[in-house]
XYZ file of C-alpha atoms in Angstrom:
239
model
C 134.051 155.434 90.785
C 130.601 155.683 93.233
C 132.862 153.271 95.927
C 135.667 155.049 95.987
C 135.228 158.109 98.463
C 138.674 158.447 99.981
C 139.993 161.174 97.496
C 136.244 163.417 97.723
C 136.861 163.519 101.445
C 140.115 164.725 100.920
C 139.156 167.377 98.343
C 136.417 168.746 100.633
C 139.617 169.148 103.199
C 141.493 170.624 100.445
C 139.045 173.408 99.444
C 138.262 174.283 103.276
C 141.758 174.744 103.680
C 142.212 176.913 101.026
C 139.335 178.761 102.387
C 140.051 178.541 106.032
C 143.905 179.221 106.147
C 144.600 182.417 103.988
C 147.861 183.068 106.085
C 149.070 179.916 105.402
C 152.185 180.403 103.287
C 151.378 177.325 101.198
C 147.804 178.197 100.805
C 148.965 182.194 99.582
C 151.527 180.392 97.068
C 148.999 177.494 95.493
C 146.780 180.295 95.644
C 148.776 183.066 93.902
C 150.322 180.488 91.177
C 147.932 178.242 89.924
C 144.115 177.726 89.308
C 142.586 174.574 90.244
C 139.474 173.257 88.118
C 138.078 170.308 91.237
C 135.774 167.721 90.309
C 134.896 166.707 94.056
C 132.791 163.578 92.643
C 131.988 162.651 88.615
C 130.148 159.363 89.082
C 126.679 160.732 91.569
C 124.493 158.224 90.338
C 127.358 155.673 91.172
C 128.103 157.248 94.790
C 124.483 157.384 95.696
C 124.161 153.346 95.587
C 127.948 152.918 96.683
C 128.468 151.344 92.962
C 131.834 151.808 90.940
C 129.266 152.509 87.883
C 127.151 154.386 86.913
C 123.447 154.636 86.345
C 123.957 153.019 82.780
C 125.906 150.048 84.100
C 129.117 152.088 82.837
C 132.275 152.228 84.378
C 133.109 156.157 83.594
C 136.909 155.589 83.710
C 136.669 153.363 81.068
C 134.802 155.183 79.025
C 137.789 157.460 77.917
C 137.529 156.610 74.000
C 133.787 155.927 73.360
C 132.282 158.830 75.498
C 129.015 156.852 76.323
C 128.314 158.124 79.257
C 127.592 161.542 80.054
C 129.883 162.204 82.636
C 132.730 161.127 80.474
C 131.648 163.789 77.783
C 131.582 166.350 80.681
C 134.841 165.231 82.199
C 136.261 165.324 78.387
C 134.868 168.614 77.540
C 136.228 170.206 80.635
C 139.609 168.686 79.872
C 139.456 170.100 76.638
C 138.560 173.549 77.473
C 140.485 174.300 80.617
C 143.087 172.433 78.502
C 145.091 171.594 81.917
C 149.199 171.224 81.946
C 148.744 168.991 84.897
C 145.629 165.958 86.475
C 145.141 164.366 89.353
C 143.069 161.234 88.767
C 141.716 159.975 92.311
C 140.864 156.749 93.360
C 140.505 153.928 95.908
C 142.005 150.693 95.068
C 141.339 147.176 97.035
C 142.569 147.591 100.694
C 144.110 143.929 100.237
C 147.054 145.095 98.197
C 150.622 144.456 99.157
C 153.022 146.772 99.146
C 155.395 144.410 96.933
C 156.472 141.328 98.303
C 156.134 142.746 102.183
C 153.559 142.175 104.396
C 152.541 145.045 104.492
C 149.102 146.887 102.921
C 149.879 149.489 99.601
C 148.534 152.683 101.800
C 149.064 154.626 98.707
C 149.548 153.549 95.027
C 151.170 156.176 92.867
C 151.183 155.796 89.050
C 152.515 158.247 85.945
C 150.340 156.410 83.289
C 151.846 155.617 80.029
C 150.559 157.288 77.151
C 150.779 154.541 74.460
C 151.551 150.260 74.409
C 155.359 151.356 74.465
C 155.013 152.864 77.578
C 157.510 155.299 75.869
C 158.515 158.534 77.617
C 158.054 162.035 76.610
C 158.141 165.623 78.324
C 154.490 165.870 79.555
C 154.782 162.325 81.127
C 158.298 162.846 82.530
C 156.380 166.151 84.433
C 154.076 163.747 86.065
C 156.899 161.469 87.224
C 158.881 164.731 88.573
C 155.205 165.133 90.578
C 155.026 161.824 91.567
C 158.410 161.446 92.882
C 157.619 164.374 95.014
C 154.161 162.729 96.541
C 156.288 159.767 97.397
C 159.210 161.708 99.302
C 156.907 163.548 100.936
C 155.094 160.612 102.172
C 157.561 158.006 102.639
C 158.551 159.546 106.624
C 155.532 157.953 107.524
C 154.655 155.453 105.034
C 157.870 153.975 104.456
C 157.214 150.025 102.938
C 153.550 151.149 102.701
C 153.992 153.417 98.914
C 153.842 150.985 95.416
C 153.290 151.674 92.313
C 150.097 150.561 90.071
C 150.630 148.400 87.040
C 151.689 150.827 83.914
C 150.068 148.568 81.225
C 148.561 151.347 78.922
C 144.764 150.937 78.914
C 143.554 152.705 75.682
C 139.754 153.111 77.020
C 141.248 154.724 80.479
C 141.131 158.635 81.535
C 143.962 158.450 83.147
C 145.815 157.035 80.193
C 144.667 159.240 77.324
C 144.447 162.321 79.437
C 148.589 161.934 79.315
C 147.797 161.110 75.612
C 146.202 163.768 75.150
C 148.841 166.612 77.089
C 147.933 166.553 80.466
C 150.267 165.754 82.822
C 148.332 162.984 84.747
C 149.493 161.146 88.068
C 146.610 158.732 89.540
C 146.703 158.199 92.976
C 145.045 155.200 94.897
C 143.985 154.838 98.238
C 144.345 151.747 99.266
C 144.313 150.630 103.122
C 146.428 150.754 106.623
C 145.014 148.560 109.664
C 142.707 149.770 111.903
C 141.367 152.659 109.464
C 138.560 150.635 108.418
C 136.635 153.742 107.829
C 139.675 155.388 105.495
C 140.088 158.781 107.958
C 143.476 157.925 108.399
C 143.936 157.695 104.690
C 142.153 160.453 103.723
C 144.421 162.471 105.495
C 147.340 161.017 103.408
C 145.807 161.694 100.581
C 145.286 165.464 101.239
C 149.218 165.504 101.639
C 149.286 163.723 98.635
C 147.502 166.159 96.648
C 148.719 168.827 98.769
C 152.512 167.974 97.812
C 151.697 167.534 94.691
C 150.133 170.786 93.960
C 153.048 172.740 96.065
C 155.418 171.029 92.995
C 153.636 172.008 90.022
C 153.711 175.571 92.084
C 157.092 175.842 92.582
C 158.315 173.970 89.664
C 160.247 171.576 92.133
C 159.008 168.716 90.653
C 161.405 169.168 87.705
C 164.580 168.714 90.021
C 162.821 165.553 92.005
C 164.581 162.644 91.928
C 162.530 160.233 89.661
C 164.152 157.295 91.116
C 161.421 158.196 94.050
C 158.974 157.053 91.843
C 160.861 154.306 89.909
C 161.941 152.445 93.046
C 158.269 151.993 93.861
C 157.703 148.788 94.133
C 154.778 147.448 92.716
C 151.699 146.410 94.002
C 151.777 142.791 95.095
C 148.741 140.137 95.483
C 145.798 140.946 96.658
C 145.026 139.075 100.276
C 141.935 137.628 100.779
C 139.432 139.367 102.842
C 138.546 136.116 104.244
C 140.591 132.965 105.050
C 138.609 129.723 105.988
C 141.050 126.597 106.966
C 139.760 123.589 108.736
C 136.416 123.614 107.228
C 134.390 120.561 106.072
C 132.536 121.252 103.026
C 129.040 119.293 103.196
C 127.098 118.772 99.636
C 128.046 119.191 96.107
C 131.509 120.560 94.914
């Protein structure tokens, strides 16, 4: 989506890392056991106007089944000839988000998307739980009460969704919002350790032996708070 930006920040820190640190023992394994296909931004048209569409009036993730748009052919046709074992799927979600019941802001939403209505289970979405599970125990020393997990209703016209469908084994991550990081740096850093943790499981096949109960014990994210609270008022002129 054009106004979500947290995760292409993070991506441009994950590629000059890669670059920058070649001593690095994690960059020499990610770099020695996998290859990375990174699609820093997919909706330009979208970012240029800070729109979660596109130039069509599309919403791209969305657009999983029909293929209208023609960065949801790309995105497909990539998928389907790099034919990944594992996706990332990278977003922002609203800031206002509570971390459960707490008072506290979802900093980051994790989800292993279902794959059909059932929300049944099978081997490539039990991978993306293992992965998952990891990104939350890696994060949870310093966003303990601030991890949730988004709503697993299967959406049958969603990327994220059909990409698990389809084989890949997808975990979507959403950046949501901590106090005082108005201007997501804060964030952005979590979500390179996100992606970084991530990627340093799928390397090292930990994410097999994580503990899914890292991901299950999530809670979910809780109502949204209002960016704007007005008591007191008196409201002059028609209802």
């Amino acid at each position: 989506h054009g106004d979500e930006s947290t995760a292409t920040m993070a991506l441009a820190d994950l590629l000059a890392w890669l670059g920058d640190a070649p001593d690095d023992p994690r960059v020499q394994q990610l770099r020695q056991q996998l290859t990375l296909h990174v699609v820093p931004i997919l909706n330009p048209d979208g970012a240029a106007v800070f729109s979660r569409r596109n130039a069509q009036g599309i919403d791209i993730n969305r657009d999983a089944s029909a293929l209208a748009s023609p960065e949801a052919r790309a995105l497909k046709a990539l998928r389907d000839r790099v034919q990944p074992a594992f996706g990332f799927n990278l977003h922002d979600q609203r800031p206002g988000y509570r971390a459960g019941n707490s008072e506290l802001p979802t900093a980051i939403a994790l989800l292993a998307p279902p794959f059909n209505q059932a929300r049944d289970s099978n081997p490539v979405r039990e991978r993306a739980i293992g992965v998952a599970a990891h990104i939350s125990a890696t994060l949870r020393p310093e966003l303990e009460g601030r991890l949730a997990r988004w709503d697993d209703s299967f959406n049958p016209r969603a990327f994220g969704d059909l990409m698990q469908q389809w084989g890949t084994s997808t975990v979507l991550l959403e950046a949501g919002g901590i106090e005082g990081d108005a201007q997501k740096q804060q964030l952005r850093q979590y979500t390179w350790v996100a992606i970084v943790a991530g990627l340093q499981a799928i390397a090292d096949g930990s994410h097999a032996s994580a503990d899914p109960a890292s991901y299950h014990q999530l809670p979910e994210n809780g109502v949204v708070w209002a960016d704007l609270l007005i008591s007191g008022a008196t409201v002059h002129g028609a209802a």
